[in-house]
CSV table of C-alpha atoms in Angstrom, one decimal:
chain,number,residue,atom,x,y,z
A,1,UNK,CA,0.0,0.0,0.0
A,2,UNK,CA,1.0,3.8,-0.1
A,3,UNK,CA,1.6,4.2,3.5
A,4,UNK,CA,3.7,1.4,3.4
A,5,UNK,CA,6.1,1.7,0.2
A,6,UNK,CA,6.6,5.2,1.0
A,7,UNK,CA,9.2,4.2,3.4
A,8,UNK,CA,11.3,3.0,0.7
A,9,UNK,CA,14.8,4.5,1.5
A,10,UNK,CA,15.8,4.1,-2.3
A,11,UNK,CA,13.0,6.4,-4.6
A,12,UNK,CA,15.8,6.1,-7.6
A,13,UNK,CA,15.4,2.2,-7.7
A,14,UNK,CA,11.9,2.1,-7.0
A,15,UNK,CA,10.8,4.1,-9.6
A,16,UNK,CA,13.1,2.4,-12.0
A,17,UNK,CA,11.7,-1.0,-11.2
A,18,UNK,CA,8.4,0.1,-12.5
A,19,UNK,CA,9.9,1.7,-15.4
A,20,UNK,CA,11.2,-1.9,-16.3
A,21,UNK,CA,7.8,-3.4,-15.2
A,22,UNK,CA,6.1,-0.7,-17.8
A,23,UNK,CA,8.3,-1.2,-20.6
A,24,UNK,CA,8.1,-5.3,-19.9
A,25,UNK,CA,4.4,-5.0,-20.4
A,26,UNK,CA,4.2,-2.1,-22.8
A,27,UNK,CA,5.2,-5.0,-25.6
A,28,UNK,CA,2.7,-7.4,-25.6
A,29,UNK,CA,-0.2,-4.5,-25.6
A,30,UNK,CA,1.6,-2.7,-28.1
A,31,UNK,CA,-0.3,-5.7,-30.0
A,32,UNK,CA,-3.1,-6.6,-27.5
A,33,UNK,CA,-6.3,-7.1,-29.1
A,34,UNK,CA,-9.4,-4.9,-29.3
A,35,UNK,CA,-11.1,-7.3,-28.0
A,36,UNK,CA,-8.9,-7.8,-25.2
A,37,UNK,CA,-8.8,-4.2,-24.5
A,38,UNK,CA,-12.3,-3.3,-24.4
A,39,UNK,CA,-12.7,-6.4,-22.4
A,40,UNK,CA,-10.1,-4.9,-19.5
A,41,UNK,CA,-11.6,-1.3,-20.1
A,42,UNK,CA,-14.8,-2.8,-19.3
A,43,UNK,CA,-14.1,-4.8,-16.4
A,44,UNK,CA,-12.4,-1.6,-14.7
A,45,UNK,CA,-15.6,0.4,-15.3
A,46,UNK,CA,-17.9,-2.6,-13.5
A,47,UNK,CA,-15.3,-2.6,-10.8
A,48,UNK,CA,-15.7,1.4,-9.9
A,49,UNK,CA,-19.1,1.1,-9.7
A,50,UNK,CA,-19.0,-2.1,-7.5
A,51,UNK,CA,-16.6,-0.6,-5.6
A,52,UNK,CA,-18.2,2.9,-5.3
A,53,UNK,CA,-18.5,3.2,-1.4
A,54,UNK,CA,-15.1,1.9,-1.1
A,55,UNK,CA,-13.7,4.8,-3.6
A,56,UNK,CA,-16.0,7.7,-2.2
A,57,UNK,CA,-14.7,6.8,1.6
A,58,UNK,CA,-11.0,6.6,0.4
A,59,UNK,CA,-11.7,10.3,-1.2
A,60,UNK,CA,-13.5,11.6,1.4
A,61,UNK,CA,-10.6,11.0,4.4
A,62,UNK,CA,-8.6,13.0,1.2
A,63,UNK,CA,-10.8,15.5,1.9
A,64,UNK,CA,-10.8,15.6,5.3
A,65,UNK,CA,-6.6,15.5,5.3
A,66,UNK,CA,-6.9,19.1,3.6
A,67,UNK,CA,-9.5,20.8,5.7
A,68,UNK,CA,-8.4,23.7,7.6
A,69,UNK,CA,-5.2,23.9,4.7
A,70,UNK,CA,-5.1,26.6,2.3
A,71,UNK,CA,-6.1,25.0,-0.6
A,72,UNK,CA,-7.8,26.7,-3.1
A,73,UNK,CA,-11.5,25.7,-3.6
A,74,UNK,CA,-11.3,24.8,-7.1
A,75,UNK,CA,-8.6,22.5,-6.4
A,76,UNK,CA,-11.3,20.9,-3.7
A,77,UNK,CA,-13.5,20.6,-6.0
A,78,UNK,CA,-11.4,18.6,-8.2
A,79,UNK,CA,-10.4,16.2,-5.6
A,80,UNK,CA,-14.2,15.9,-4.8
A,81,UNK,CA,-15.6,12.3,-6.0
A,82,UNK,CA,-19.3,11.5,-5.8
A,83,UNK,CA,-22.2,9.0,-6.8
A,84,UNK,CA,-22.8,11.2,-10.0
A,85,UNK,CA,-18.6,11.7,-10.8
A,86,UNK,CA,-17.5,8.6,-10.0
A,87,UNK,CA,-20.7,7.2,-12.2
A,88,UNK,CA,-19.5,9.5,-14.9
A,89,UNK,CA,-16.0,7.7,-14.4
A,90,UNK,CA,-17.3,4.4,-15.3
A,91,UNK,CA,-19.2,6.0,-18.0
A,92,UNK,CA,-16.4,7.4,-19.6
A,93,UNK,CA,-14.0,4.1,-19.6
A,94,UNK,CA,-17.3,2.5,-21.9
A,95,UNK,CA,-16.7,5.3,-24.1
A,96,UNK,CA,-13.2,4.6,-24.4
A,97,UNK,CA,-14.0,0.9,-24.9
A,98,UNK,CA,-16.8,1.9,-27.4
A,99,UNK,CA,-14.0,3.8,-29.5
A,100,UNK,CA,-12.3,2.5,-32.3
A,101,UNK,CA,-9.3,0.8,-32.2
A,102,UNK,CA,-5.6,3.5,-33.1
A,103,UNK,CA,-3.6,0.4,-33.1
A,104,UNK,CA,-2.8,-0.4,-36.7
A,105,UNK,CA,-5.0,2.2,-38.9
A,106,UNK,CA,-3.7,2.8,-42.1
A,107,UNK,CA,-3.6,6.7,-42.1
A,108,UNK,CA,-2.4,7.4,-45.4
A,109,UNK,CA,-1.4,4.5,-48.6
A,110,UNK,CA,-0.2,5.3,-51.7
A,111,UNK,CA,2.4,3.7,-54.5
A,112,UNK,CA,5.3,4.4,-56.6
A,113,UNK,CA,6.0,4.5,-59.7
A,114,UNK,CA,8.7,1.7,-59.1
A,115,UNK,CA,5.8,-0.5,-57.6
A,116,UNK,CA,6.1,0.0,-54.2
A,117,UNK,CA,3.3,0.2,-51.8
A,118,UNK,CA,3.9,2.4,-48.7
A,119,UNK,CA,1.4,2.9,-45.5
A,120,UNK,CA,1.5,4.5,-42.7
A,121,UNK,CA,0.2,3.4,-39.6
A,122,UNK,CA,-0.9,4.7,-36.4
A,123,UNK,CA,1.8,2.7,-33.4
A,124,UNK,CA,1.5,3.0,-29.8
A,125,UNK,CA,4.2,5.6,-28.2
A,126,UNK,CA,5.3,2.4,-25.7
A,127,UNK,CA,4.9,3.5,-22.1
A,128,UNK,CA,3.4,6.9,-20.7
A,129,UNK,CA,4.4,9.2,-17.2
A,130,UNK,CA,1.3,11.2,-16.5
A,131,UNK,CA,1.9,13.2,-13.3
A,132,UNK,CA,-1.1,15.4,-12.0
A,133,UNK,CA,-2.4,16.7,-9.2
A,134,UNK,CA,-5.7,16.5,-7.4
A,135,UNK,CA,-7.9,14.9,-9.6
A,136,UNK,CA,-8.9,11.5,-8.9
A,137,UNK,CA,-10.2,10.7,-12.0
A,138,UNK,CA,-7.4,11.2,-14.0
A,139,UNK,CA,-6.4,8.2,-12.8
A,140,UNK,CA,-9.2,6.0,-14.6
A,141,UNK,CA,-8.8,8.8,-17.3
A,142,UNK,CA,-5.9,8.5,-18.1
A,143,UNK,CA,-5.0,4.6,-17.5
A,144,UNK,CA,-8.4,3.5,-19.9
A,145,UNK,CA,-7.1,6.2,-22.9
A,146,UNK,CA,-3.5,4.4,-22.3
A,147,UNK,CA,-4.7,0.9,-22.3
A,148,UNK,CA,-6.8,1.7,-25.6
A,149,UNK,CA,-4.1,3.1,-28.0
A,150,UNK,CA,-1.4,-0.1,-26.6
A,151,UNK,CA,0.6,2.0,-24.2
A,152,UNK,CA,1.9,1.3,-20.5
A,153,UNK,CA,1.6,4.0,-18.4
A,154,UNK,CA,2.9,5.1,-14.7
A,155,UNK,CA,0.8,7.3,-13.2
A,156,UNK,CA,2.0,9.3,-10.3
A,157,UNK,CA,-0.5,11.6,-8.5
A,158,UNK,CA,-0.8,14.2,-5.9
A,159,UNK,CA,-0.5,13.6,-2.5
A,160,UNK,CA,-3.9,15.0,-1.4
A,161,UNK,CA,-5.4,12.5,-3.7
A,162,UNK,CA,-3.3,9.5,-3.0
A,163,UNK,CA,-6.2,7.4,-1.4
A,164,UNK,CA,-8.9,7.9,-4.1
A,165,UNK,CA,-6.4,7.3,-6.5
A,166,UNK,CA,-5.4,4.1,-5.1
A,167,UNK,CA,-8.8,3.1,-4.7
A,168,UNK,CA,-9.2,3.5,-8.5
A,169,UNK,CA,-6.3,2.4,-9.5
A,170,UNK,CA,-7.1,-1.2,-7.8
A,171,UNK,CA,-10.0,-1.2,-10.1
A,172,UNK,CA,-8.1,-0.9,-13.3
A,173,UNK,CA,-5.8,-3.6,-12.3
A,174,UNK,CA,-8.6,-6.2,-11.7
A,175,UNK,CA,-9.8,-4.9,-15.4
A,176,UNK,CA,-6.6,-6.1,-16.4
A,177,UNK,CA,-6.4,-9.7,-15.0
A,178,UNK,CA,-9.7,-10.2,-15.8
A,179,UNK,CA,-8.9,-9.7,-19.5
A,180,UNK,CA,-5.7,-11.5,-18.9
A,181,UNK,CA,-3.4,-8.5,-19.5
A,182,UNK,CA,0.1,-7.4,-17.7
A,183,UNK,CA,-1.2,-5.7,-14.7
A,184,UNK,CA,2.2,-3.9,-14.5
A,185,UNK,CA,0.5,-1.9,-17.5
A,186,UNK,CA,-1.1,0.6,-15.7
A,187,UNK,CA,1.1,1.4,-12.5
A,188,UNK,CA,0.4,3.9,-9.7
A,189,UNK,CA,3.9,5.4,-8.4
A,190,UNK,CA,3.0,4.0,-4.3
A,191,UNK,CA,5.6,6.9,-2.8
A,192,UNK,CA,4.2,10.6,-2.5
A,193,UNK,CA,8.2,11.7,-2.4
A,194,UNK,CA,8.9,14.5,-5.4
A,195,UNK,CA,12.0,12.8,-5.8
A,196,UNK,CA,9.4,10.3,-7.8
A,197,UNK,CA,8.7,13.0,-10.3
A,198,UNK,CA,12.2,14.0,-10.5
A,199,UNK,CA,12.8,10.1,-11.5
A,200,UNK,CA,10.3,10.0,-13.8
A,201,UNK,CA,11.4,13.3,-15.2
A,202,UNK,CA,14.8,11.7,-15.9
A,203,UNK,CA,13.4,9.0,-18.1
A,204,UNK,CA,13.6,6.3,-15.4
A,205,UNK,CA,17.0,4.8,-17.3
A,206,UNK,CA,14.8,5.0,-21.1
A,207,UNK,CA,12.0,3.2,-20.0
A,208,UNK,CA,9.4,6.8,-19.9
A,209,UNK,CA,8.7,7.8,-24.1
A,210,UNK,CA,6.9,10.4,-23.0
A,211,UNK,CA,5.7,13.1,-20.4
A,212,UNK,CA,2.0,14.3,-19.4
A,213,UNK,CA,1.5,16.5,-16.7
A,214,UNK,CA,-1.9,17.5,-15.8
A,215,UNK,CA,-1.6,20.2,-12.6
A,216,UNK,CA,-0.8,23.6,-11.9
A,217,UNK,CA,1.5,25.9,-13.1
A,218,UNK,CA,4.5,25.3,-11.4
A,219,UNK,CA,4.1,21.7,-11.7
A,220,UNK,CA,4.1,22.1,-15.9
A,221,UNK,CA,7.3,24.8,-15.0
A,222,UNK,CA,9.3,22.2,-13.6
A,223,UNK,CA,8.5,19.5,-16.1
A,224,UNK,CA,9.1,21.8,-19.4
A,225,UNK,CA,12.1,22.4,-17.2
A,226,UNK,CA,13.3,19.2,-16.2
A,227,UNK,CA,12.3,16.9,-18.6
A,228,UNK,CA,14.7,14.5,-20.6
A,229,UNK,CA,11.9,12.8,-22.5
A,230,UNK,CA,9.1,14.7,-25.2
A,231,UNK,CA,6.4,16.4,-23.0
A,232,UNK,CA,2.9,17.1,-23.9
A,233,UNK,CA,2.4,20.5,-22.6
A,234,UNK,CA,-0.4,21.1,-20.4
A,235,UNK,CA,-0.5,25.2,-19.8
A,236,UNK,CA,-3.3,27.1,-17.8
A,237,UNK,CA,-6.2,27.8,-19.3
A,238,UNK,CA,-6.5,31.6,-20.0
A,239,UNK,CA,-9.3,31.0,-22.1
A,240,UNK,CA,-11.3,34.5,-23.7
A,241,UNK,CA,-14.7,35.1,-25.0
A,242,UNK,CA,-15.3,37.5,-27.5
A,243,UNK,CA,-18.3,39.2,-28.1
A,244,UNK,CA,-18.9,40.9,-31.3
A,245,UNK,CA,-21.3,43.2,-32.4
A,246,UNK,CA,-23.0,41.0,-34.0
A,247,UNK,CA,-23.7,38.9,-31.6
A,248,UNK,CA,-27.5,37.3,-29.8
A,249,UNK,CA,-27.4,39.7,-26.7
A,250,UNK,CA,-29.3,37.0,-24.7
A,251,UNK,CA,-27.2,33.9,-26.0
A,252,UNK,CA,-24.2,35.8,-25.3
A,253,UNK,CA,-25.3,36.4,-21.8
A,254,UNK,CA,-26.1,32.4,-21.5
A,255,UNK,CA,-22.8,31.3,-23.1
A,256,UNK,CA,-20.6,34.0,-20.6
A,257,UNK,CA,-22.6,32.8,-17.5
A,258,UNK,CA,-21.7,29.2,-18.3
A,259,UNK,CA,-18.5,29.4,-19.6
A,260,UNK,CA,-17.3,30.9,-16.5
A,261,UNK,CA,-19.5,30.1,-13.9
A,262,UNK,CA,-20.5,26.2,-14.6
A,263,UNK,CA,-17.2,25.0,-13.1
A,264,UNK,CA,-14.7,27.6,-12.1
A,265,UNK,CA,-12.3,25.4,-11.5
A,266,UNK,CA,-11.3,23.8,-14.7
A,267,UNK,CA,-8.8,24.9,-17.2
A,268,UNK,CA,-12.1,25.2,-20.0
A,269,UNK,CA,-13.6,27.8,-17.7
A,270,UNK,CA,-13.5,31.4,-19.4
A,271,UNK,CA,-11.2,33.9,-17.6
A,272,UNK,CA,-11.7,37.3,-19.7
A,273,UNK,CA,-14.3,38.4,-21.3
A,274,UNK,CA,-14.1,41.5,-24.2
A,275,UNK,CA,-16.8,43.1,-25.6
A,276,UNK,CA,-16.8,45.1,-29.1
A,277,UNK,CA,-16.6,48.9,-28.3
A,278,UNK,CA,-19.4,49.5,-30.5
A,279,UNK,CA,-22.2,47.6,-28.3
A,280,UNK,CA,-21.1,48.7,-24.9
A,281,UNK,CA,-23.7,50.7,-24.2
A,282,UNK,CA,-26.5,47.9,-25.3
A,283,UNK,CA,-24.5,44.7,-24.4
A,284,UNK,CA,-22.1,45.2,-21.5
A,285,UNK,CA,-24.2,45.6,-18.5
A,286,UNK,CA,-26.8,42.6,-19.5
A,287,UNK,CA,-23.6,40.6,-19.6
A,288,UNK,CA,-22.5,41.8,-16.2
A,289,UNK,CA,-25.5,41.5,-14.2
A,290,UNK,CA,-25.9,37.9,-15.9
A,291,UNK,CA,-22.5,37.0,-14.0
A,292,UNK,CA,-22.9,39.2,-10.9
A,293,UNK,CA,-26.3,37.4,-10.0
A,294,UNK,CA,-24.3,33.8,-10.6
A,295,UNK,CA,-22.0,35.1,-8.0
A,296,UNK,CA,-18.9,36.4,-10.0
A,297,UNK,CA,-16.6,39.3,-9.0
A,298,UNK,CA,-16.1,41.6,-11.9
A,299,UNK,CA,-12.8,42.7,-12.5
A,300,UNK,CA,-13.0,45.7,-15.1
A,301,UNK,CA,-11.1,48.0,-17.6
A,302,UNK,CA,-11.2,51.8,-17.0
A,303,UNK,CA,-13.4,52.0,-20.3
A,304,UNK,CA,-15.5,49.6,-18.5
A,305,UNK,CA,-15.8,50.7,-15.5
A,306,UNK,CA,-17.1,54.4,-16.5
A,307,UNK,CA,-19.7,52.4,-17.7
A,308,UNK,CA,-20.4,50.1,-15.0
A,309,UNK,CA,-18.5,52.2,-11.5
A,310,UNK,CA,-18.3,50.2,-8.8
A,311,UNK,CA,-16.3,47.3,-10.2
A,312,UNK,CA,-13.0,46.2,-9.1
A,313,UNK,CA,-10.5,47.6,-11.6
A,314,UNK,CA,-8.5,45.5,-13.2
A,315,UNK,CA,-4.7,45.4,-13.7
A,316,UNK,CA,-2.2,44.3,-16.1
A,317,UNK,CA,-1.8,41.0,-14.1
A,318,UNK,CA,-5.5,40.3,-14.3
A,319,UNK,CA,-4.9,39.9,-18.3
A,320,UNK,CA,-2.5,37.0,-17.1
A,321,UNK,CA,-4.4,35.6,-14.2
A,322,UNK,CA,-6.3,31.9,-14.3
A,323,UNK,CA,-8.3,32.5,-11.5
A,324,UNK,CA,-9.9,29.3,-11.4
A,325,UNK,CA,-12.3,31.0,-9.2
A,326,UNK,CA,-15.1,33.2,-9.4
A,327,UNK,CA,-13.6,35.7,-11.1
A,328,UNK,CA,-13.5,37.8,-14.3
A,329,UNK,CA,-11.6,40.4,-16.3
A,330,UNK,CA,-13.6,42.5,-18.8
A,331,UNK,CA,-12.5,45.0,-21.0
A,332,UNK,CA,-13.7,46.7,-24.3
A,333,UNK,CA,-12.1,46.2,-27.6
A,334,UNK,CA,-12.3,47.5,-30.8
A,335,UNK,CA,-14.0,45.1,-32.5
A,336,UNK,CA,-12.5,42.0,-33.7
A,337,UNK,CA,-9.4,43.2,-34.9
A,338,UNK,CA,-9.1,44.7,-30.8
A,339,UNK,CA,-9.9,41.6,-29.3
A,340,UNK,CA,-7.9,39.3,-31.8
A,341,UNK,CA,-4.5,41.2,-30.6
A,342,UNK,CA,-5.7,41.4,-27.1
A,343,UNK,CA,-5.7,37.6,-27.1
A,344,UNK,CA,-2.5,37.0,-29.0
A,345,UNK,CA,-1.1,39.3,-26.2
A,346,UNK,CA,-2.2,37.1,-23.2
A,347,UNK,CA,-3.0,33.8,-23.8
A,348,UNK,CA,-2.1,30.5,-23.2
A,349,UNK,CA,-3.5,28.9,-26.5
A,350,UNK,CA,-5.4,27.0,-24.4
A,351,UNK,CA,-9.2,28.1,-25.9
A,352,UNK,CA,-11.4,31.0,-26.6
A,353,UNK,CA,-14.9,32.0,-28.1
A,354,UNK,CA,-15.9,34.2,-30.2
A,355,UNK,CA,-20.0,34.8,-30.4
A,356,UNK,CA,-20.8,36.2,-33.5
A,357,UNK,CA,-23.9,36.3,-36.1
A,358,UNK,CA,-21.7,38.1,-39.0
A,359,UNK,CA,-19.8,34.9,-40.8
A,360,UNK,CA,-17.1,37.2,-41.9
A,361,UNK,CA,-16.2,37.7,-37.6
A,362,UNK,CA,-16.2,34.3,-37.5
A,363,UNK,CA,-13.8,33.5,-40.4
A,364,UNK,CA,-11.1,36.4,-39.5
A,365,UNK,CA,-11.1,34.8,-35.4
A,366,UNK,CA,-11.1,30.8,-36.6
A,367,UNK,CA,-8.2,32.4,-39.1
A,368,UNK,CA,-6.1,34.8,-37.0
A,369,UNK,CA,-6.1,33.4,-33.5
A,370,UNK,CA,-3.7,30.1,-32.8
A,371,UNK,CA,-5.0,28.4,-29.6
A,372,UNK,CA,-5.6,24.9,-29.7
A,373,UNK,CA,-9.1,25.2,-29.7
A,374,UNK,CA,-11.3,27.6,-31.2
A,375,UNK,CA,-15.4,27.9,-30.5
A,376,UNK,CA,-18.6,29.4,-32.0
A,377,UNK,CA,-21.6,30.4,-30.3
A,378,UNK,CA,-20.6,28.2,-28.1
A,379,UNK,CA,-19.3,27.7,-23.9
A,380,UNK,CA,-15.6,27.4,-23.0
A,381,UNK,CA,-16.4,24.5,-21.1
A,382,UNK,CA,-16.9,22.0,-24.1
A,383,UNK,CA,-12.8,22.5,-23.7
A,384,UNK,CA,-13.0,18.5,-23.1
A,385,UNK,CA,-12.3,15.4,-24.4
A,386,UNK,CA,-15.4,13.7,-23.3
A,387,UNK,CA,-17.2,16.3,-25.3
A,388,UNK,CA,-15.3,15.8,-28.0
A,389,UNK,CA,-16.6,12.7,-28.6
A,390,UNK,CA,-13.1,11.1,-27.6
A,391,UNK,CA,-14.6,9.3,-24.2
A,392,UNK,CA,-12.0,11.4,-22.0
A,393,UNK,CA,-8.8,12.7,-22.0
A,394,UNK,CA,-5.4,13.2,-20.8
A,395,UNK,CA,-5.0,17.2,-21.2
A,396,UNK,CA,-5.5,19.6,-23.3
A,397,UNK,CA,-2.3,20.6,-24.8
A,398,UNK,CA,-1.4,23.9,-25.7
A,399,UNK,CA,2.0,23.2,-27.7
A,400,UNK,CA,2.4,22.6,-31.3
A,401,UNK,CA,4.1,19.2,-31.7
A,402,UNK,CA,2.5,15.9,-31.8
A,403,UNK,CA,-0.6,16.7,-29.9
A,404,UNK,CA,-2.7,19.4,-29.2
A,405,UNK,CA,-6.0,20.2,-28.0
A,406,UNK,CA,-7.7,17.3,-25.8
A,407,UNK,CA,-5.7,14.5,-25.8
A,408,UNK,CA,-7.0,11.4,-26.4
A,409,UNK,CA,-6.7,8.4,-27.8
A,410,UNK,CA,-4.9,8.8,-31.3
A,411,UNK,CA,-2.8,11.3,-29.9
A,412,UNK,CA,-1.4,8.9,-27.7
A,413,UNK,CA,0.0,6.7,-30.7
A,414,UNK,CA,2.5,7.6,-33.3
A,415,UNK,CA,3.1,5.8,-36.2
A,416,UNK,CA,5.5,3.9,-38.9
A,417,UNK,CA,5.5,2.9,-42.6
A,418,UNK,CA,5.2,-0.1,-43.9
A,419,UNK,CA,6.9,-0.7,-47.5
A,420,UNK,CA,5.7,-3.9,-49.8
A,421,UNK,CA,7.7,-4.4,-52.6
A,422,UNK,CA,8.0,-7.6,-55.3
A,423,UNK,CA,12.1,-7.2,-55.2
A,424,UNK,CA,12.6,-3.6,-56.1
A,425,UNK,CA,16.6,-2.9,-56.0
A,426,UNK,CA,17.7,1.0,-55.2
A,427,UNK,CA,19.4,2.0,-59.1
């Protein structure tokens, strides 16, 4: 158990003995079968359900370790499991299962003129570190998308979720003897010692082909920093809605509320919102009211707040803030040309909205603006795998190599090319 390992005076050759148990069991899923696969993915999600009370009592004595601490409230309410969240758990390893199969899709074929016949298909990356913090279910997350696209994976989470982790990880591993796969293919690091991260950071001696962390800032910070192996960057979400002149006044006033206000605490959740100049005077304080009576403090520009005094002014470092809280920064822009060079000045490429009726707004923001995902009349919070359609995810990732956006299952394989020939010799 946790409690128990974490003794271990030697964190180097721990972690390096699952590195050798992850890569060891990395090759025969590498060509599992589907059927095999979905049978393990759906054996974990009958286990979390059957073992419901046991995972909601292991999260709620993680709860009661950080009362009284300073934790922030979003980060409690990502630690927080319950019937509907851990149901929704279970939920989303079926939709995993129900996905099709990465493993050996043909992406692209074509032939030469000499005869030969070239794929390439998608491969599994081999064995995945995912390090996050306070959220249980990244845990079942994260280990079903794994198992699904053939990859290992070592998990190592937070210490103030360490119990509900465990409890769910003990599910995943009875998924995978009951589908008679390694059960050293999804691993939970037992120590809550940094120097585990550090370890994993360092490649634990080749056996790590890749990096996912899933926390806060400074946790992303060190492993940009740190890392010897390819990372998939996870930044904050400093996500922006737009709205445009042309906008629905009252879906614009639905979207805002919800995209900030639904969950506060998740990286999706809207931070800033900007406003064209030219429908201030019609648009701005419907929008304000809309998230002052769903309990947000309004944090405003100076143009802003001669219209609307009383606010909290805002200041440069609320352009670069990700409250994950109950907060917003607002400011007036000149139309979309202001709020397209407001947003390549402070985000994170995470995601942002634009609301618009006028196709020609729509076009110039989907065109202009480089974040990783990019929405229409639509809520910041569908910043998600699951909504995606991809069953859940790891992260979203907000760099530009391999992966980005919502990570799921095909961007956890790579791929190779397979050439046929009928004796072909190089001239």
């Amino acid at each position: 158990m946790l409690d128990t390992v974490a003794q271990s005076p030697d964190i180097d050759a721990l972690m390096n003995d699952i590195g050798r148990k992850a890569r060891a069991a990395s090759r025969p899923l590498a060509f599992a079968s589907t059927e095999s696969k979905n049978k393990a993915l759906n054996a974990m999600a009958d286990a979390i359900l059957a073992r419901k009370d046991h995972i909601l009592a292991e999260n709620a004595k993680d709860l009661k370790d950080v009362e009284g601490t300073d934790m922030l409230a979003s980060f409690v309410d990502r630690l927080t499991l319950n019937d509907k969240r851990v149901a929704e758990m279970a939920e989303g390893i079926r939709a995993i299962a129900a996905l099709a199969d990465p493993v050996g899709e043909v992406i692209a074929a074509w032939d030469r003129p000499n005869g030969l016949k070239i794929e390439r298909v998608r491969t599994p990356l081999g064995v995945i570190g995912v390090i996050f913090e306070s959220r249980p279910n990244v845990t079942a997350d994260a280990g079903a998308l794994c198992l699904k696209a053939g990859n290992a994976v070592i998990l190592r989470c937070g210490s103030d979720s360490r119990r509900s982790s465990q409890a769910i990880h003990e599910c995943l591993v009875e998924g995978l003897k009951a589908a008679g796969l390694p059960e050293h293919a999804i691993q939970l690091v037992p120590v809550s010692d940094r120097a585990a991260v550090g370890a994993m950071l360092r490649g634990l001696e080749g056996n790590i082909d890749v990096i996912v962390p899933r926390g806060g800032k400074s946790l992303v910070a060190r492993v940009q920093t740190e890392a010897r192996v390819p990372v998939f960057a996870h930044l904050e979400g400093l996500c922006h809605i737009y709205i445009d002149a042309s906008a629905n006044l009252d879906m614009a006033k639905s979207i805002v509320v919800n995209a900030k206000m639904r969950r506060t605490g998740i990286c999706g959740a809207a931070e800033t919102l900007l406003v064209d100049k030219k429908v201030a005077s019609t648009h701005l304080k419907p929008l304000l009211d809309g998230l002052a009576a769903a309990g947000c403090e309004i944090r405003g520009s100076a143009d802003v707040l001669k219209l609307a005094p009383g606010l909290k002014a805002a200041t440069e470092e609320d352009w670069t803030t990700e409250y994950l809280a109950a907060i917003i920064s607002v400011a007036l822009v000149d139309g979309i040309s202001g709020a397209i060079e407001h947003i390549g000045k402070y985000s994170s490429n995470h995601t942002e909205a634009v609301i618009a009726e006028d196709p020609a707004i729509v076009e110039r923001f989907f065109t202009e603006i480089d974040s990783a995902i990019l929405l229409h009349n639509a809520s910041t919070q569908f910043a998600d795998g699951g909504e995606f359609g991809m069953g859940a995810e790891i992260g979203i990732a907000t760099g530009k190599m391999h992966a980005r956006g919502p990570v799921g299952v095909e961007q956890l394989t790579s791929f190779k090319y397979r050439v046929r020939g009928t004796g072909q010799i190089r001239p």
